[in-house]
Amino acid sequence: MNDTGGRFGPKAAEEEIPETRTKARSLSLRAVIPNAITAAALCAGLTGVRFAIAGDFEKAAFAIVLAGLLDVMDGRIARLLKAQSRFGAELDSLADSISFGVAPAIILFLWTLQDLPRFGWFAALALALACALRLARFNAQIDEDLQPHKSAGFLTGVPAPVGAGISFLPFYLWTASGEDLFKDPWLVSVWITAIAFLMISNMATFSWSSMRPRPGMRLGAIGFVGMFFAALLMEPWWSLSAIAIGYLLVLPYALWRYSAIKRQPA
């Protein structure tokens, strides 16, 4: 879940501080590109639902991952082209709610949660509702000057695209290992309910701007990313599992770093 790179538009990083209010302007020609990418992300999420209905859950999961990648791209391109707009901001919020809330909930329900018609459906609803509430909270706080997490370079709660991605961790592990334990509807229900809680929680989480490798580590970081993309092509499900698990393992460190920063004198 991100908002605009000054005030409006798709979609700057969530950690950015909004600038002063500007007049709403009509959608310019150059704003078509980032908004088209946002629309593509929306279509990717909905196409994932179509794949799930057809029983092709691997393609459904990849569609959500693709939506997440497009979600990252549209904001960067909007800022590069200086193409932020109110229209883009509204479109982005709607696209995120569907692609990272509604679509994952339906896909996971069709995959395994439907074996628990009542509790499984409520767990799916919790994921979709948490995503919508998170987006609404962020939009409501745009004009607030006092945002402790953002001012310290952190986010509040797990971002919607990340939450959608790690909600599929049982599916990644099930596809990679073939172990039926990971498809247990009770396990998946508890898992996505926990992810829904993390999305709407007030815990501090790392933002992209706060993840800056030291100068001596930058070449190593570039090499690691390149090797990881090769692993993603060869073993996509294990690689996606590693990403999700790695992010969860970093959460306690993010809390510790935020506490350390807040203890520092102003």
Tab-separated table of C-alpha atoms in Angstrom:
chain	number	residue	atom	x	y	z
A	1	MET	CA	0.000	0.000	0.000
A	2	ASN	CA	1.535	3.181	-1.125
A	3	ASP	CA	0.411	6.653	-1.826
A	4	THR	CA	1.521	9.359	-4.119
A	5	GLY	CA	4.946	10.819	-4.480
A	6	GLY	CA	4.162	14.374	-3.463
A	7	ARG	CA	0.536	14.523	-2.650
A	8	PHE	CA	-1.406	12.487	-5.185
A	9	GLY	CA	-0.977	9.735	-7.721
A	10	PRO	CA	0.242	6.223	-8.058
A	11	LYS	CA	2.258	5.818	-6.090
A	12	ALA	CA	5.170	6.812	-4.062
A	13	ALA	CA	6.566	4.805	-1.247
A	14	GLU	CA	4.492	4.689	1.873
A	15	GLU	CA	7.352	6.155	3.870
A	16	GLU	CA	7.361	9.447	1.971
A	17	ILE	CA	6.227	12.616	3.715
A	18	PRO	CA	3.424	14.341	1.774
A	19	GLU	CA	4.170	17.801	0.517
A	20	THR	CA	1.892	20.752	1.015
A	21	ARG	CA	-1.546	20.562	-0.514
A	22	THR	CA	-1.737	21.311	-4.204
A	23	LYS	CA	-4.670	21.897	-6.473
A	24	ALA	CA	-6.145	18.802	-8.068
A	25	ARG	CA	-5.317	18.680	-11.749
A	26	SER	CA	-6.705	16.721	-14.645
A	27	LEU	CA	-5.067	13.544	-15.841
A	28	SER	CA	-2.187	14.461	-18.152
A	29	LEU	CA	-0.964	12.378	-21.062
A	30	ARG	CA	2.220	11.365	-19.254
A	31	ALA	CA	0.121	10.205	-16.291
A	32	VAL	CA	-1.398	7.543	-18.531
A	33	ILE	CA	1.716	5.339	-18.274
A	34	PRO	CA	1.825	4.829	-14.483
A	35	ASN	CA	-1.949	4.562	-14.295
A	36	ALA	CA	-1.917	1.964	-17.066
A	37	ILE	CA	0.562	-0.049	-14.980
A	38	THR	CA	-1.764	0.272	-11.991
A	39	ALA	CA	-4.614	-1.007	-14.144
A	40	ALA	CA	-2.401	-3.887	-15.264
A	41	ALA	CA	-1.764	-4.788	-11.624
A	42	LEU	CA	-5.508	-4.795	-11.001
A	43	CYS	CA	-6.066	-7.048	-14.001
A	44	ALA	CA	-3.260	-9.370	-12.862
A	45	GLY	CA	-4.927	-9.825	-9.487
A	46	LEU	CA	-8.318	-10.536	-11.022
A	47	THR	CA	-6.773	-12.897	-13.566
A	48	GLY	CA	-5.319	-14.803	-10.626
A	49	VAL	CA	-8.891	-15.413	-9.478
A	50	ARG	CA	-9.752	-16.694	-12.943
A	51	PHE	CA	-6.829	-19.150	-12.814
A	52	ALA	CA	-7.936	-20.312	-9.356
A	53	ILE	CA	-11.475	-20.960	-10.576
A	54	ALA	CA	-9.972	-23.094	-13.340
A	55	GLY	CA	-7.903	-24.986	-10.754
A	56	ASP	CA	-4.524	-23.656	-11.950
A	57	PHE	CA	-3.282	-22.376	-8.588
A	58	GLU	CA	0.354	-22.012	-9.608
A	59	LYS	CA	-0.574	-19.445	-12.250
A	60	ALA	CA	-2.927	-17.811	-9.737
A	61	ALA	CA	-0.101	-17.337	-7.241
A	62	PHE	CA	2.228	-15.997	-9.930
A	63	ALA	CA	-0.480	-13.524	-10.969
A	64	ILE	CA	-0.507	-12.059	-7.447
A	65	VAL	CA	3.302	-11.888	-7.424
A	66	LEU	CA	3.180	-10.111	-10.794
A	67	ALA	CA	0.624	-7.650	-9.415
A	68	GLY	CA	3.048	-6.903	-6.582
A	69	LEU	CA	5.888	-6.196	-9.006
A	70	LEU	CA	3.677	-3.895	-11.056
A	71	ASP	CA	2.599	-2.193	-7.838
A	72	VAL	CA	6.230	-1.291	-7.175
A	73	MET	CA	6.808	-0.066	-10.718
A	74	ASP	CA	3.875	2.302	-11.101
A	75	GLY	CA	4.891	4.571	-8.242
A	76	ARG	CA	8.509	4.777	-9.329
A	77	ILE	CA	7.500	5.629	-12.890
A	78	ALA	CA	4.942	8.185	-11.689
A	79	ARG	CA	7.612	10.003	-9.685
A	80	LEU	CA	10.107	9.757	-12.548
A	81	LEU	CA	7.623	11.333	-14.964
A	82	LYS	CA	6.225	13.737	-12.333
A	83	ALA	CA	2.834	12.299	-13.213
A	84	GLN	CA	1.105	12.103	-9.829
A	85	SER	CA	-2.625	12.764	-9.870
A	86	ARG	CA	-5.682	12.422	-7.676
A	87	PHE	CA	-7.086	9.988	-10.222
A	88	GLY	CA	-3.990	7.823	-9.836
A	89	ALA	CA	-4.247	7.869	-6.069
A	90	GLU	CA	-7.836	6.676	-6.118
A	91	LEU	CA	-7.175	4.049	-8.795
A	92	ASP	CA	-4.180	2.760	-6.874
A	93	SER	CA	-6.102	2.305	-3.643
A	94	LEU	CA	-8.859	0.411	-5.422
A	95	ALA	CA	-6.356	-1.756	-7.312
A	96	ASP	CA	-4.430	-2.611	-4.137
A	97	SER	CA	-7.589	-3.537	-2.271
A	98	ILE	CA	-8.602	-5.963	-5.005
A	99	SER	CA	-5.217	-7.358	-6.014
A	100	PHE	CA	-3.833	-7.806	-2.490
A	101	GLY	CA	-6.990	-8.297	-0.478
A	102	VAL	CA	-9.931	-9.706	-2.405
A	103	ALA	CA	-8.002	-11.771	-4.977
A	104	PRO	CA	-5.669	-13.592	-2.517
A	105	ALA	CA	-8.620	-14.296	-0.230
A	106	ILE	CA	-10.617	-15.918	-3.025
A	107	ILE	CA	-7.626	-17.844	-4.386
A	108	LEU	CA	-6.713	-19.286	-0.982
A	109	PHE	CA	-10.337	-20.135	-0.298
A	110	LEU	CA	-10.640	-22.039	-3.566
A	111	TRP	CA	-7.293	-23.750	-2.939
A	112	THR	CA	-7.982	-25.198	0.495
A	113	LEU	CA	-10.128	-23.029	2.772
A	114	GLN	CA	-13.344	-24.197	1.151
A	115	ASP	CA	-12.840	-27.482	3.018
A	116	LEU	CA	-13.808	-25.399	6.072
A	117	PRO	CA	-16.874	-23.670	4.612
A	118	ARG	CA	-17.495	-21.448	7.643
A	119	PHE	CA	-14.237	-20.827	9.476
A	120	GLY	CA	-12.231	-20.899	6.248
A	121	TRP	CA	-14.437	-18.255	4.690
A	122	PHE	CA	-14.169	-16.017	7.751
A	123	ALA	CA	-10.375	-16.340	7.582
A	124	ALA	CA	-10.456	-15.312	3.915
A	125	LEU	CA	-12.700	-12.386	4.797
A	126	ALA	CA	-10.246	-11.328	7.505
A	127	LEU	CA	-7.454	-11.049	4.927
A	128	ALA	CA	-9.561	-9.027	2.475
A	129	LEU	CA	-10.974	-6.781	5.202
A	130	ALA	CA	-7.553	-6.144	6.767
A	131	CYS	CA	-6.193	-4.988	3.407
A	132	ALA	CA	-9.126	-2.589	2.919
A	133	LEU	CA	-8.802	-1.239	6.470
A	134	ARG	CA	-5.076	-0.725	6.066
A	135	LEU	CA	-5.554	1.262	2.877
A	136	ALA	CA	-8.325	3.329	4.465
A	137	ARG	CA	-6.128	4.080	7.492
A	138	PHE	CA	-3.254	5.193	5.329
A	139	ASN	CA	-5.436	7.427	3.153
A	140	ALA	CA	-6.985	8.977	6.257
A	141	GLN	CA	-3.543	9.823	7.671
A	142	ILE	CA	-2.116	11.495	4.558
A	143	ASP	CA	-2.649	15.022	5.898
A	144	GLU	CA	-1.466	14.277	9.441
A	145	ASP	CA	1.858	15.893	10.275
A	146	LEU	CA	2.546	13.718	13.306
A	147	GLN	CA	3.304	10.167	12.125
A	148	PRO	CA	6.028	8.715	14.393
A	149	HIS	CA	6.776	5.647	12.297
A	150	LYS	CA	7.067	7.547	9.023
A	151	SER	CA	9.178	10.313	10.521
A	152	ALA	CA	11.618	7.656	11.743
A	153	GLY	CA	11.759	6.009	8.303
A	154	PHE	CA	9.482	3.065	9.087
A	155	LEU	CA	6.088	1.828	7.979
A	156	THR	CA	3.120	0.991	10.191
A	157	GLY	CA	2.234	-2.668	9.870
A	158	VAL	CA	2.977	-5.025	6.998
A	159	PRO	CA	2.336	-3.385	3.577
A	160	ALA	CA	-0.549	-4.802	1.568
A	161	PRO	CA	1.528	-6.282	-1.316
A	162	VAL	CA	3.904	-7.919	1.166
A	163	GLY	CA	1.006	-9.215	3.242
A	164	ALA	CA	-0.559	-10.758	0.149
A	165	GLY	CA	2.738	-12.363	-0.802
A	166	ILE	CA	3.482	-13.936	2.569
A	167	SER	CA	-0.116	-15.100	2.952
A	168	PHE	CA	0.737	-17.573	0.161
A	169	LEU	CA	3.655	-19.074	2.117
A	170	PRO	CA	1.770	-22.347	2.837
A	171	PHE	CA	1.069	-22.638	-0.893
A	172	TYR	CA	4.717	-21.996	-1.790
A	173	LEU	CA	5.876	-24.700	0.632
A	174	TRP	CA	3.169	-27.138	-0.470
A	175	THR	CA	4.063	-26.711	-4.143
A	176	ALA	CA	7.803	-26.960	-3.501
A	177	SER	CA	7.736	-29.939	-1.138
A	178	GLY	CA	4.498	-31.734	-1.970
A	179	GLU	CA	3.819	-32.054	1.765
A	180	ASP	CA	0.061	-32.111	2.416
A	181	LEU	CA	0.570	-30.590	5.861
A	182	PHE	CA	0.940	-27.152	4.275
A	183	LYS	CA	-2.458	-27.504	2.600
A	184	ASP	CA	-4.290	-28.209	5.851
A	185	PRO	CA	-7.220	-25.743	5.889
A	186	TRP	CA	-6.943	-25.183	9.639
A	187	LEU	CA	-3.260	-24.288	9.315
A	188	VAL	CA	-3.900	-21.962	6.384
A	189	SER	CA	-6.836	-20.319	8.174
A	190	VAL	CA	-4.758	-19.530	11.239
A	191	TRP	CA	-1.884	-18.367	9.052
A	192	ILE	CA	-3.796	-15.839	6.959
A	193	THR	CA	-5.630	-14.584	10.049
A	194	ALA	CA	-2.243	-13.844	11.595
A	195	ILE	CA	-1.133	-12.055	8.426
A	196	ALA	CA	-4.321	-9.989	8.476
A	197	PHE	CA	-3.480	-8.918	12.025
A	198	LEU	CA	0.057	-7.925	11.006
A	199	MET	CA	-1.310	-5.800	8.159
A	200	ILE	CA	-3.505	-3.667	10.418
A	201	SER	CA	-1.189	-3.691	13.438
A	202	ASN	CA	0.675	-0.618	14.667
A	203	MET	CA	4.060	-2.333	14.684
A	204	ALA	CA	6.970	-0.630	12.954
A	205	THR	CA	8.241	-2.374	9.821
A	206	PHE	CA	11.119	-1.564	7.497
A	207	SER	CA	10.560	0.586	4.440
A	208	TRP	CA	12.607	0.463	1.240
A	209	SER	CA	14.217	3.810	2.068
A	210	SER	CA	15.536	2.487	5.382
A	211	MET	CA	17.254	-0.518	3.751
A	212	ARG	CA	20.550	0.975	2.635
A	213	PRO	CA	23.594	-1.307	2.422
A	214	ARG	CA	26.896	0.088	3.606
A	215	PRO	CA	29.377	1.182	0.915
A	216	GLY	CA	31.549	-1.877	1.456
A	217	MET	CA	28.595	-4.198	1.011
A	218	ARG	CA	27.000	-2.738	-2.110
A	219	LEU	CA	28.816	-4.879	-4.657
A	220	GLY	CA	28.024	-7.963	-2.610
A	221	ALA	CA	24.368	-6.913	-2.456
A	222	ILE	CA	24.262	-6.529	-6.246
A	223	GLY	CA	25.759	-9.979	-6.682
A	224	PHE	CA	23.347	-11.496	-4.192
A	225	VAL	CA	20.336	-10.015	-5.989
A	226	GLY	CA	21.583	-11.360	-9.318
A	227	MET	CA	22.117	-14.857	-7.903
A	228	PHE	CA	18.758	-14.746	-6.197
A	229	PHE	CA	16.969	-13.952	-9.452
A	230	ALA	CA	18.681	-16.957	-11.010
A	231	ALA	CA	17.409	-19.063	-8.110
A	232	LEU	CA	13.952	-17.596	-8.620
A	233	LEU	CA	13.951	-18.850	-12.202
A	234	MET	CA	15.238	-22.318	-11.283
A	235	GLU	CA	13.373	-22.899	-8.012
A	236	PRO	CA	10.588	-20.306	-7.873
A	237	TRP	CA	8.600	-21.812	-4.996
A	238	TRP	CA	11.553	-22.344	-2.677
A	239	SER	CA	12.786	-18.851	-3.551
A	240	LEU	CA	9.420	-17.253	-2.806
A	241	SER	CA	9.300	-19.220	0.446
A	242	ALA	CA	12.725	-17.851	1.365
A	243	ILE	CA	11.571	-14.293	0.674
A	244	ALA	CA	8.478	-14.682	2.853
A	245	ILE	CA	10.330	-16.372	5.717
A	246	GLY	CA	13.183	-13.865	5.520
A	247	TYR	CA	10.770	-10.943	5.767
A	248	LEU	CA	9.081	-12.443	8.823
A	249	LEU	CA	12.442	-13.041	10.499
A	250	VAL	CA	13.375	-9.386	9.981
A	251	LEU	CA	10.247	-8.068	11.741
A	252	PRO	CA	11.656	-8.400	15.310
A	253	TYR	CA	14.818	-6.590	14.198
A	254	ALA	CA	12.695	-3.776	12.767
A	255	LEU	CA	10.935	-3.394	16.121
A	256	TRP	CA	14.289	-3.278	17.905
A	257	ARG	CA	15.695	-0.692	15.482
A	258	TYR	CA	12.624	1.504	15.833
A	259	SER	CA	12.827	1.341	19.627
A	260	ALA	CA	16.526	2.266	19.492
A	261	ILE	CA	15.828	5.252	17.242
A	262	LYS	CA	12.993	6.510	19.434
A	263	ARG	CA	15.266	6.359	22.491
A	264	GLN	CA	17.764	8.681	20.855
A	265	PRO	CA	17.599	12.354	21.874
A	266	ALA	CA	15.733	14.575	19.447
